[in-house]
């Protein structure tokens, strides 16, 4: 019998703030992939991402793959500008359903609640 844990976070937030390059990509994967496994839903927030090179973009793709393997649903938030264009050009987020792309946290919360059934 599973006991309810009031401290469990069913939804996680991964904020990509600043710039991400080949130098930070491996550390990014090892840090974030562990966190993704702990949630039923993860919001990938790109609203404050200034720059992301191709190697870091492919790490984002690996993170989405980890989420899929762990049955964690992804929501993509704030994807726009050059970063959004780059990720789309590389087809990085193709496995995330289009109805999971949102502009802000309010929209992300609505989708997360729907996924979690609350």
Coordinates of N, CA and C in Angstrom, one line a residue:
X1 N 0.8 -1.2 0.0 CA 0.0 0.0 0.0 C 0.9 1.2 0.0
X2 N 0.7 2.1 -1.0 CA 1.5 3.3 -1.1 C 0.9 4.4 -0.2
X3 N 1.7 5.0 0.7 CA 1.3 6.1 1.5 C 1.5 7.4 0.8
X4 N 0.6 8.3 1.0 CA 0.8 9.6 0.4 C 1.9 10.4 1.0
X5 N 2.8 10.9 0.2 CA 3.9 11.7 0.7 C 3.6 13.2 0.4
X6 N 3.2 14.0 1.5 CA 2.9 15.4 1.2 C 4.1 16.2 0.7
X7 N 5.3 15.7 0.8 CA 6.4 16.4 0.4 C 6.9 16.0 -1.0
X8 N 6.2 15.1 -1.6 CA 6.7 14.7 -2.9 C 6.2 15.8 -3.9
X9 N 7.1 16.0 -4.9 CA 6.8 17.0 -5.9 C 6.5 16.2 -7.2
X10 N 5.2 16.2 -7.6 CA 4.8 15.5 -8.7 C 5.2 16.2 -10.0
X11 N 5.4 17.5 -9.9 CA 5.7 18.3 -11.1 C 7.0 19.1 -10.7
X12 N 8.0 19.0 -11.7 CA 9.3 19.7 -11.5 C 9.4 20.8 -12.5
X13 N 10.3 21.7 -12.2 CA 10.6 22.8 -13.1 C 12.1 22.8 -13.4
X14 N 12.5 22.8 -14.7 CA 13.9 22.9 -15.1 C 14.0 24.2 -15.8
X15 N 14.6 25.2 -15.2 CA 14.8 26.5 -15.9 C 16.2 26.6 -16.5
X16 N 16.2 26.9 -17.8 CA 17.5 27.0 -18.5 C 17.8 28.5 -18.6
X17 N 18.5 29.0 -17.6 CA 18.8 30.5 -17.5 C 20.2 30.8 -18.0
X18 N 20.3 31.7 -18.9 CA 21.6 32.1 -19.3 C 22.0 31.4 -20.6
X19 N 23.3 31.1 -20.7 CA 23.9 30.5 -21.9 C 24.4 29.1 -21.7
X20 N 24.2 28.2 -22.7 CA 24.6 26.8 -22.5 C 25.4 26.4 -23.7
X21 N 26.6 25.9 -23.5 CA 27.5 25.5 -24.5 C 28.0 24.1 -24.3
X22 N 28.9 23.7 -25.1 CA 29.5 22.3 -25.0 C 30.2 22.2 -23.6
X23 N 30.7 23.3 -23.1 CA 31.4 23.2 -21.8 C 30.5 22.9 -20.7
X24 N 29.3 23.3 -20.8 CA 28.3 23.1 -19.7 C 27.3 21.9 -19.9
X25 N 27.4 21.4 -21.1 CA 26.3 20.4 -21.5 C 26.4 19.1 -20.8
X26 N 27.6 18.5 -20.5 CA 27.6 17.3 -19.8 C 27.2 17.4 -18.4
X27 N 27.7 18.5 -17.7 CA 27.2 18.8 -16.3 C 25.7 19.0 -16.3
X28 N 25.2 19.7 -17.3 CA 23.8 19.9 -17.3 C 23.0 18.6 -17.4
X29 N 23.5 17.6 -18.2 CA 22.8 16.4 -18.3 C 22.8 15.6 -17.0
X30 N 24.0 15.5 -16.4 CA 24.1 14.7 -15.2 C 23.3 15.3 -14.0
X31 N 23.2 16.6 -14.0 CA 22.5 17.2 -12.9 C 21.0 17.1 -13.1
X32 N 20.5 17.4 -14.3 CA 19.1 17.5 -14.6 C 18.4 16.1 -14.8
X33 N 19.1 15.2 -15.4 CA 18.5 13.9 -15.7 C 18.1 13.2 -14.4
X34 N 18.8 13.3 -13.3 CA 18.5 12.7 -12.1 C 17.2 13.4 -11.5
X35 N 17.0 14.7 -11.7 CA 15.9 15.4 -11.2 C 14.6 15.0 -12.0
X36 N 14.8 14.8 -13.3 CA 13.6 14.5 -14.1 C 13.0 13.2 -13.6
X37 N 13.8 12.2 -13.2 CA 13.3 10.9 -12.8 C 12.4 11.0 -11.6
X38 N 12.5 12.0 -10.8 CA 11.7 12.2 -9.6 C 10.3 12.7 -9.7
X39 N 9.9 13.0 -11.0 CA 8.6 13.7 -11.2 C 7.8 13.0 -12.2
X40 N 6.5 13.3 -12.1 CA 5.5 12.8 -13.1 C 5.4 13.7 -14.3
X41 N 5.7 15.0 -14.0 CA 5.6 16.0 -15.1 C 6.8 16.9 -14.8
X42 N 7.5 17.3 -15.9 CA 8.6 18.3 -15.8 C 8.3 19.4 -16.8
X43 N 8.4 20.7 -16.3 CA 8.3 21.9 -17.2 C 9.7 22.3 -17.5
X44 N 10.0 22.3 -18.8 CA 11.3 22.8 -19.3 C 11.1 24.3 -19.7
X45 N 11.7 25.1 -18.9 CA 11.5 26.6 -19.1 C 12.7 27.2 -19.8
X46 N 12.4 27.7 -21.1 CA 13.4 28.3 -21.9 C 13.2 29.9 -21.9
X47 N 12.3 30.4 -21.1 CA 12.0 31.8 -21.2 C 13.2 32.7 -20.8
X48 N 14.2 32.2 -20.1 CA 15.3 33.0 -19.8 C 16.6 32.5 -20.4
X49 N 16.5 31.7 -21.4 CA 17.7 31.2 -22.1 C 18.2 32.2 -23.1
X50 N 19.4 32.6 -22.9 CA 20.0 33.6 -23.8 C 20.7 33.0 -25.0
X51 N 21.3 31.8 -24.9 CA 22.0 31.2 -25.9 C 22.1 29.7 -25.6
X52 N 22.1 28.9 -26.7 CA 22.3 27.4 -26.5 C 22.9 26.9 -27.8
X53 N 24.1 26.4 -27.7 CA 24.8 25.9 -28.9 C 24.2 24.5 -29.2
X54 N 24.6 23.9 -30.4 CA 24.1 22.6 -30.8 C 24.4 21.5 -29.8
X55 N 25.5 21.5 -29.2 CA 25.8 20.4 -28.3 C 24.9 20.4 -27.1
X56 N 24.6 21.6 -26.6 CA 23.7 21.8 -25.4 C 22.3 21.4 -25.9
X57 N 22.0 21.8 -27.1 CA 20.6 21.4 -27.6 C 20.4 19.9 -27.7
X58 N 21.5 19.2 -28.1 CA 21.4 17.7 -28.1 C 21.3 17.1 -26.7
X59 N 21.8 17.8 -25.7 CA 21.6 17.4 -24.4 C 20.2 17.5 -23.9
X60 N 19.6 18.6 -24.4 CA 18.1 18.8 -24.1 C 17.3 17.6 -24.7
X61 N 17.7 17.2 -25.9 CA 17.0 16.1 -26.5 C 17.2 14.8 -25.7
X62 N 18.4 14.6 -25.2 CA 18.7 13.5 -24.3 C 17.9 13.5 -23.0
X63 N 17.7 14.8 -22.5 CA 16.9 14.9 -21.3 C 15.4 14.6 -21.6
X64 N 14.9 15.0 -22.7 CA 13.5 14.6 -23.1 C 13.4 13.1 -23.2
X65 N 14.5 12.5 -23.8 CA 14.5 11.0 -23.9 C 14.4 10.3 -22.6
X66 N 15.2 10.8 -21.6 CA 15.2 10.3 -20.2 C 13.8 10.4 -19.7
X67 N 13.1 11.6 -19.9 CA 11.8 11.8 -19.4 C 10.8 10.7 -20.0
X68 N 10.9 10.5 -21.3 CA 10.1 9.5 -21.9 C 10.3 8.1 -21.3
X69 N 11.6 7.8 -21.2 CA 11.9 6.4 -20.6 C 11.4 6.3 -19.2
X70 N 11.3 7.4 -18.4 CA 10.9 7.3 -17.1 C 9.4 7.6 -16.9
X71 N 8.6 7.7 -18.0 CA 7.2 8.0 -18.1 C 6.9 9.4 -17.4
X72 N 7.8 10.3 -17.6 CA 7.6 11.7 -17.1 C 7.2 12.5 -18.3
X73 N 6.1 13.2 -18.1 CA 5.5 14.0 -19.2 C 6.3 15.4 -19.2
X74 N 6.5 15.9 -20.4 CA 7.2 17.2 -20.6 C 6.3 18.3 -21.0
X75 N 6.5 19.5 -20.5 CA 5.8 20.7 -21.0 C 7.0 21.6 -21.3
X76 N 6.9 22.3 -22.5 CA 7.9 23.2 -22.9 C 7.4 24.6 -22.8
X77 N 8.1 25.4 -22.0 CA 7.6 26.8 -21.7 C 8.6 27.9 -22.2
X78 N 8.0 28.9 -22.8 CA 8.8 30.1 -23.1 C 9.8 29.9 -24.3
X79 N 9.5 29.0 -25.2 CA 10.4 28.7 -26.3 C 10.2 29.8 -27.4
X80 N 11.2 30.6 -27.7 CA 11.1 31.6 -28.7 C 12.5 32.1 -29.1
X81 N 12.5 33.1 -30.0 CA 13.7 33.7 -30.4 C 14.7 32.7 -31.0
X82 N 16.0 33.1 -31.0 CA 17.0 32.3 -31.6 C 17.1 30.9 -31.0
X83 N 16.9 30.8 -29.7 CA 17.0 29.5 -29.0 C 15.9 28.6 -29.5
X84 N 14.7 29.1 -29.6 CA 13.6 28.3 -30.1 C 13.8 27.9 -31.5
X85 N 14.3 28.8 -32.3 CA 14.5 28.5 -33.8 C 15.6 27.4 -33.9
X86 N 16.6 27.5 -33.1 CA 17.7 26.5 -33.2 C 17.2 25.1 -32.7
X87 N 16.4 25.1 -31.7 CA 15.9 23.8 -31.2 C 14.9 23.2 -32.2
X88 N 14.1 24.0 -32.8 CA 13.2 23.6 -33.8 C 13.9 23.1 -35.1
X89 N 14.9 23.9 -35.5 CA 15.7 23.5 -36.7 C 16.4 22.1 -36.6
X90 N 16.9 21.9 -35.4 CA 17.5 20.6 -35.1 C 16.5 19.5 -34.7
X91 N 15.2 19.8 -34.7 CA 14.2 18.9 -34.4 C 14.4 18.3 -33.0
X92 N 14.9 19.0 -32.0 CA 15.2 18.6 -30.7 C 14.0 18.2 -29.9
X93 N 12.9 18.9 -30.0 CA 11.8 18.7 -29.1 C 10.6 18.0 -29.9
X94 N 10.9 17.3 -30.9 CA 9.9 16.7 -31.8 C 9.1 15.6 -31.0
X95 N 9.6 15.0 -30.0 CA 8.8 14.0 -29.3 C 7.9 14.6 -28.2
X96 N 7.9 15.9 -28.0 CA 7.0 16.6 -27.1 C 5.8 17.0 -27.9
X97 N 4.6 16.5 -27.5 CA 3.4 16.9 -28.3 C 3.2 18.4 -28.4
X98 N 2.7 18.9 -29.5 CA 2.5 20.3 -29.7 C 1.6 21.0 -28.7
X99 N 0.7 20.3 -28.2 CA -0.2 20.9 -27.2 C 0.4 21.1 -25.8
X100 N 1.7 20.7 -25.7 CA 2.5 20.8 -24.5 C 3.4 22.0 -24.5
X101 N 3.3 22.8 -25.6 CA 4.1 24.1 -25.7 C 3.3 25.2 -25.2
X102 N 3.8 26.0 -24.2 CA 3.1 27.1 -23.6 C 4.0 28.3 -23.5
X103 N 3.4 29.5 -23.3 CA 4.2 30.7 -23.2 C 4.6 31.0 -21.8
X104 N 3.8 30.7 -20.8 CA 4.1 31.1 -19.4 C 3.7 30.1 -18.4
X105 N 4.0 30.4 -17.2 CA 3.8 29.5 -16.1 C 2.3 29.2 -15.8
X106 N 1.4 30.2 -16.0 CA 0.0 29.9 -15.8 C -0.5 28.9 -16.8
X107 N -0.1 29.0 -18.0 CA -0.5 27.9 -19.0 C 0.1 26.6 -18.7
X108 N 1.3 26.6 -18.2 CA 2.0 25.3 -17.8 C 1.3 24.7 -16.7
X109 N 0.9 25.4 -15.7 CA 0.1 24.9 -14.5 C -1.2 24.2 -15.0
X110 N -1.9 24.8 -15.9 CA -3.1 24.3 -16.4 C -2.9 22.9 -17.0
X111 N -1.9 22.8 -17.9 CA -1.6 21.5 -18.5 C -1.1 20.5 -17.5
X112 N -0.2 20.9 -16.6 CA 0.3 20.0 -15.6 C -0.8 19.4 -14.7
X113 N -1.7 20.3 -14.3 CA -2.9 19.8 -13.5 C -3.7 18.8 -14.3
X114 N -3.9 19.1 -15.6 CA -4.7 18.1 -16.4 C -4.0 16.8 -16.5
X115 N -2.7 16.8 -16.7 CA -1.9 15.6 -16.8 C -2.0 14.8 -15.5
X116 N -1.8 15.5 -14.4 CA -1.9 14.9 -13.1 C -3.2 14.5 -12.6
X117 N -4.3 15.0 -13.3 CA -5.6 14.7 -12.9 C -6.1 15.4 -11.6
X118 N -5.6 16.7 -11.5 CA -6.0 17.5 -10.3 C -6.6 18.8 -10.7

